[in-house]
PDB file of C-alpha atoms in Angstrom:
ATOM      1  CA  UNK A   1       0.000   0.000   0.000  1.00 63.00           C
ATOM      2  CA  UNK A   2       1.313   3.426  -0.958  1.00 84.00           C
ATOM      3  CA  UNK A   3       1.463   6.107   1.725  1.00 93.00           C
ATOM      4  CA  UNK A   4       1.668   9.886   1.702  1.00 97.00           C
ATOM      5  CA  UNK A   5       5.074  11.493   2.129  1.00 97.00           C
ATOM      6  CA  UNK A   6       5.458  14.026   4.946  1.00 97.00           C
ATOM      7  CA  UNK A   7       5.782  16.777   2.344  1.00 97.00           C
ATOM      8  CA  UNK A   8       2.561  15.727   0.573  1.00 97.00           C
ATOM      9  CA  UNK A   9       0.662  15.510   3.869  1.00 97.00           C
ATOM     10  CA  UNK A  10       1.862  18.952   4.945  1.00 97.00           C
ATOM     11  CA  UNK A  11       1.153  20.611   1.588  1.00 98.00           C
ATOM     12  CA  UNK A  12      -2.353  19.178   1.306  1.00 98.00           C
ATOM     13  CA  UNK A  13      -3.187  19.827   4.964  1.00 96.00           C
ATOM     14  CA  UNK A  14      -2.091  23.469   4.679  1.00 96.00           C
ATOM     15  CA  UNK A  15      -4.259  24.101   1.611  1.00 97.00           C
ATOM     16  CA  UNK A  16      -7.804  25.354   2.170  1.00 95.00           C
ATOM     17  CA  UNK A  17      -9.227  23.261  -0.644  1.00 96.00           C
ATOM     18  CA  UNK A  18      -8.612  20.111  -2.573  1.00 97.00           C
ATOM     19  CA  UNK A  19      -9.774  19.468  -6.143  1.00 98.00           C
ATOM     20  CA  UNK A  20     -11.622  16.153  -6.191  1.00 97.00           C
ATOM     21  CA  UNK A  21     -12.210  14.234  -9.435  1.00 98.00           C
ATOM     22  CA  UNK A  22     -13.742  10.793  -8.795  1.00 98.00           C
ATOM     23  CA  UNK A  23     -13.603   8.108 -11.452  1.00 97.00           C
ATOM     24  CA  UNK A  24     -16.897   7.451 -13.228  1.00 97.00           C
ATOM     25  CA  UNK A  25     -18.156   3.974 -14.070  1.00 94.00           C
ATOM     26  CA  UNK A  26     -17.072   4.471 -17.682  1.00 96.00           C
ATOM     27  CA  UNK A  27     -13.467   5.012 -16.541  1.00 95.00           C
ATOM     28  CA  UNK A  28     -13.337   8.781 -17.125  1.00 97.00           C
ATOM     29  CA  UNK A  29     -12.765  11.337 -14.402  1.00 97.00           C
ATOM     30  CA  UNK A  30     -15.670  13.487 -13.282  1.00 96.00           C
ATOM     31  CA  UNK A  31     -14.915  17.209 -13.475  1.00 96.00           C
ATOM     32  CA  UNK A  32     -12.916  18.394 -10.461  1.00 97.00           C
ATOM     33  CA  UNK A  33     -14.861  19.864  -7.548  1.00 96.00           C
ATOM     34  CA  UNK A  34     -13.262  22.027  -4.822  1.00 97.00           C
ATOM     35  CA  UNK A  35     -13.825  20.497  -1.381  1.00 97.00           C
ATOM     36  CA  UNK A  36     -12.359  20.788   2.102  1.00 97.00           C
ATOM     37  CA  UNK A  37      -9.757  18.322   3.326  1.00 98.00           C
ATOM     38  CA  UNK A  38      -8.462  17.590   6.824  1.00 98.00           C
ATOM     39  CA  UNK A  39      -5.549  15.671   8.222  1.00 97.00           C
ATOM     40  CA  UNK A  40      -5.523  13.267  11.158  1.00 97.00           C
ATOM     41  CA  UNK A  41      -2.029  11.948  11.835  1.00 96.00           C
ATOM     42  CA  UNK A  42      -0.678  10.506   8.593  1.00 96.00           C
ATOM     43  CA  UNK A  43      -4.093  10.314   6.927  1.00 97.00           C
ATOM     44  CA  UNK A  44      -6.236  12.700   4.880  1.00 98.00           C
ATOM     45  CA  UNK A  45     -10.028  12.800   4.929  1.00 98.00           C
ATOM     46  CA  UNK A  46     -12.832  14.453   2.999  1.00 98.00           C
ATOM     47  CA  UNK A  47     -16.595  14.752   3.449  1.00 97.00           C
ATOM     48  CA  UNK A  48     -19.452  15.917   1.285  1.00 96.00           C
ATOM     49  CA  UNK A  49     -20.987  19.268   2.270  1.00 94.00           C
ATOM     50  CA  UNK A  50     -24.231  18.063   0.670  1.00 93.00           C
ATOM     51  CA  UNK A  51     -24.129  14.784   2.573  1.00 94.00           C
ATOM     52  CA  UNK A  52     -25.043  11.612   0.704  1.00 94.00           C
ATOM     53  CA  UNK A  53     -26.761  13.729  -1.988  1.00 94.00           C
ATOM     54  CA  UNK A  54     -23.414  15.180  -3.109  1.00 94.00           C
ATOM     55  CA  UNK A  55     -22.700  14.243  -6.722  1.00 95.00           C
ATOM     56  CA  UNK A  56     -18.932  13.906  -6.346  1.00 96.00           C
ATOM     57  CA  UNK A  57     -19.422  11.748  -3.246  1.00 97.00           C
ATOM     58  CA  UNK A  58     -21.865   9.364  -4.935  1.00 97.00           C
ATOM     59  CA  UNK A  59     -19.414   8.933  -7.826  1.00 97.00           C
ATOM     60  CA  UNK A  60     -16.471   8.438  -5.445  1.00 97.00           C
ATOM     61  CA  UNK A  61     -18.359   5.901  -3.360  1.00 96.00           C
ATOM     62  CA  UNK A  62     -19.381   3.929  -6.447  1.00 96.00           C
ATOM     63  CA  UNK A  63     -15.881   3.698  -7.943  1.00 96.00           C
ATOM     64  CA  UNK A  64     -13.685   4.131  -4.828  1.00 97.00           C
ATOM     65  CA  UNK A  65     -11.067   5.701  -7.117  1.00 98.00           C
ATOM     66  CA  UNK A  66     -10.234   9.148  -8.368  1.00 98.00           C
ATOM     67  CA  UNK A  67      -7.708  11.945  -8.644  1.00 98.00           C
ATOM     68  CA  UNK A  68      -6.917  14.857  -6.321  1.00 98.00           C
ATOM     69  CA  UNK A  69      -4.968  18.105  -6.605  1.00 98.00           C
ATOM     70  CA  UNK A  70      -4.053  20.271  -3.656  1.00 98.00           C
ATOM     71  CA  UNK A  71      -1.095  22.292  -2.449  1.00 96.00           C
ATOM     72  CA  UNK A  72       0.869  21.385  -5.577  1.00 97.00           C
ATOM     73  CA  UNK A  73       0.260  17.659  -5.047  1.00 98.00           C
ATOM     74  CA  UNK A  74      -1.339  15.809  -7.960  1.00 97.00           C
ATOM     75  CA  UNK A  75      -2.252  12.153  -7.216  1.00 97.00           C
ATOM     76  CA  UNK A  76      -4.459   9.239  -8.103  1.00 97.00           C
ATOM     77  CA  UNK A  77      -6.216   8.014  -4.961  1.00 98.00           C
ATOM     78  CA  UNK A  78      -8.362   5.252  -3.577  1.00 97.00           C
ATOM     79  CA  UNK A  79     -11.295   6.191  -1.340  1.00 98.00           C
ATOM     80  CA  UNK A  80     -11.898   4.202   1.831  1.00 97.00           C
ATOM     81  CA  UNK A  81     -15.117   4.603   3.815  1.00 96.00           C
ATOM     82  CA  UNK A  82     -14.604   5.437   7.502  1.00 96.00           C
ATOM     83  CA  UNK A  83     -17.327   4.122   9.812  1.00 93.00           C
ATOM     84  CA  UNK A  84     -15.087   4.242  12.918  1.00 95.00           C
ATOM     85  CA  UNK A  85     -16.664   6.511  15.578  1.00 96.00           C
ATOM     86  CA  UNK A  86     -13.361   7.479  17.212  1.00 97.00           C
ATOM     87  CA  UNK A  87     -11.730   8.511  13.942  1.00 97.00           C
ATOM     88  CA  UNK A  88     -14.827  10.503  12.987  1.00 97.00           C
ATOM     89  CA  UNK A  89     -14.690  12.350  16.325  1.00 97.00           C
ATOM     90  CA  UNK A  90     -11.143  13.447  15.498  1.00 98.00           C
ATOM     91  CA  UNK A  91     -12.177  14.413  11.964  1.00 97.00           C
ATOM     92  CA  UNK A  92     -15.038  16.524  13.389  1.00 97.00           C
ATOM     93  CA  UNK A  93     -12.487  18.334  15.551  1.00 97.00           C
ATOM     94  CA  UNK A  94     -10.135  18.773  12.600  1.00 97.00           C
ATOM     95  CA  UNK A  95     -12.903  20.392  10.510  1.00 97.00           C
ATOM     96  CA  UNK A  96     -13.805  22.745  13.369  1.00 96.00           C
ATOM     97  CA  UNK A  97     -10.169  23.700  13.966  1.00 97.00           C
ATOM     98  CA  UNK A  98      -9.195  24.209  10.330  1.00 97.00           C
ATOM     99  CA  UNK A  99     -12.378  25.782   8.961  1.00 97.00           C
ATOM    100  CA  UNK A 100     -14.027  27.346  12.031  1.00 95.00           C
ATOM    101  CA  UNK A 101     -13.215  30.805  10.709  1.00 96.00           C
ATOM    102  CA  UNK A 102     -15.887  30.274   8.027  1.00 95.00           C
ATOM    103  CA  UNK A 103     -18.628  29.923  10.675  1.00 94.00           C
ATOM    104  CA  UNK A 104     -21.189  27.334  11.616  1.00 94.00           C
ATOM    105  CA  UNK A 105     -23.208  27.677   8.408  1.00 94.00           C
ATOM    106  CA  UNK A 106     -20.324  25.952   6.619  1.00 93.00           C
ATOM    107  CA  UNK A 107     -18.653  23.884   9.318  1.00 95.00           C
ATOM    108  CA  UNK A 108     -21.754  22.337  10.906  1.00 95.00           C
ATOM    109  CA  UNK A 109     -22.866  20.581   7.698  1.00 93.00           C
ATOM    110  CA  UNK A 110     -19.371  19.087   7.405  1.00 94.00           C
ATOM    111  CA  UNK A 111     -19.535  17.738  10.946  1.00 94.00           C
ATOM    112  CA  UNK A 112     -23.054  16.413  10.303  1.00 95.00           C
ATOM    113  CA  UNK A 113     -21.832  14.691   7.124  1.00 95.00           C
ATOM    114  CA  UNK A 114     -20.066  11.880   9.009  1.00 95.00           C
ATOM    115  CA  UNK A 115     -21.641   9.152   6.851  1.00 96.00           C
ATOM    116  CA  UNK A 116     -19.768  10.593   3.851  1.00 97.00           C
ATOM    117  CA  UNK A 117     -16.279  10.440   5.400  1.00 98.00           C
ATOM    118  CA  UNK A 118     -13.714   9.096   2.958  1.00 98.00           C
ATOM    119  CA  UNK A 119     -10.047   8.474   3.653  1.00 98.00           C
ATOM    120  CA  UNK A 120      -7.746   9.368   0.761  1.00 98.00           C
ATOM    121  CA  UNK A 121      -5.116   6.722   0.046  1.00 98.00           C
ATOM    122  CA  UNK A 122      -2.540   7.406  -2.692  1.00 97.00           C
ATOM    123  CA  UNK A 123      -2.547   4.738  -5.376  1.00 93.00           C
TER     124      UNK A 123
END
């Protein structure tokens, strides 16, 4: 299994947004969508602001593969669902800490979107 380098983790974690392009069923990439990304230890996580109705999320969940760009890092990734309560608690905190300056109207939906949590694994 491939892992993130320290430099990649730092660059992506410092960026406000990540461009997400999940792989469609026909093998083409969906158009990139800017989303928020958070770091927990040596892992990166994303959630859908629109919850399970989010188009990029539905595509990502169906294929479990895609491409991301953020902080000068350009990578193919695998998406792994994250049902673990403890990890999701830390991800909630990471969203509040990193994006709290944008206010509850933006951060609260991200915290409420726990069912859409995906771990990004470089492939």
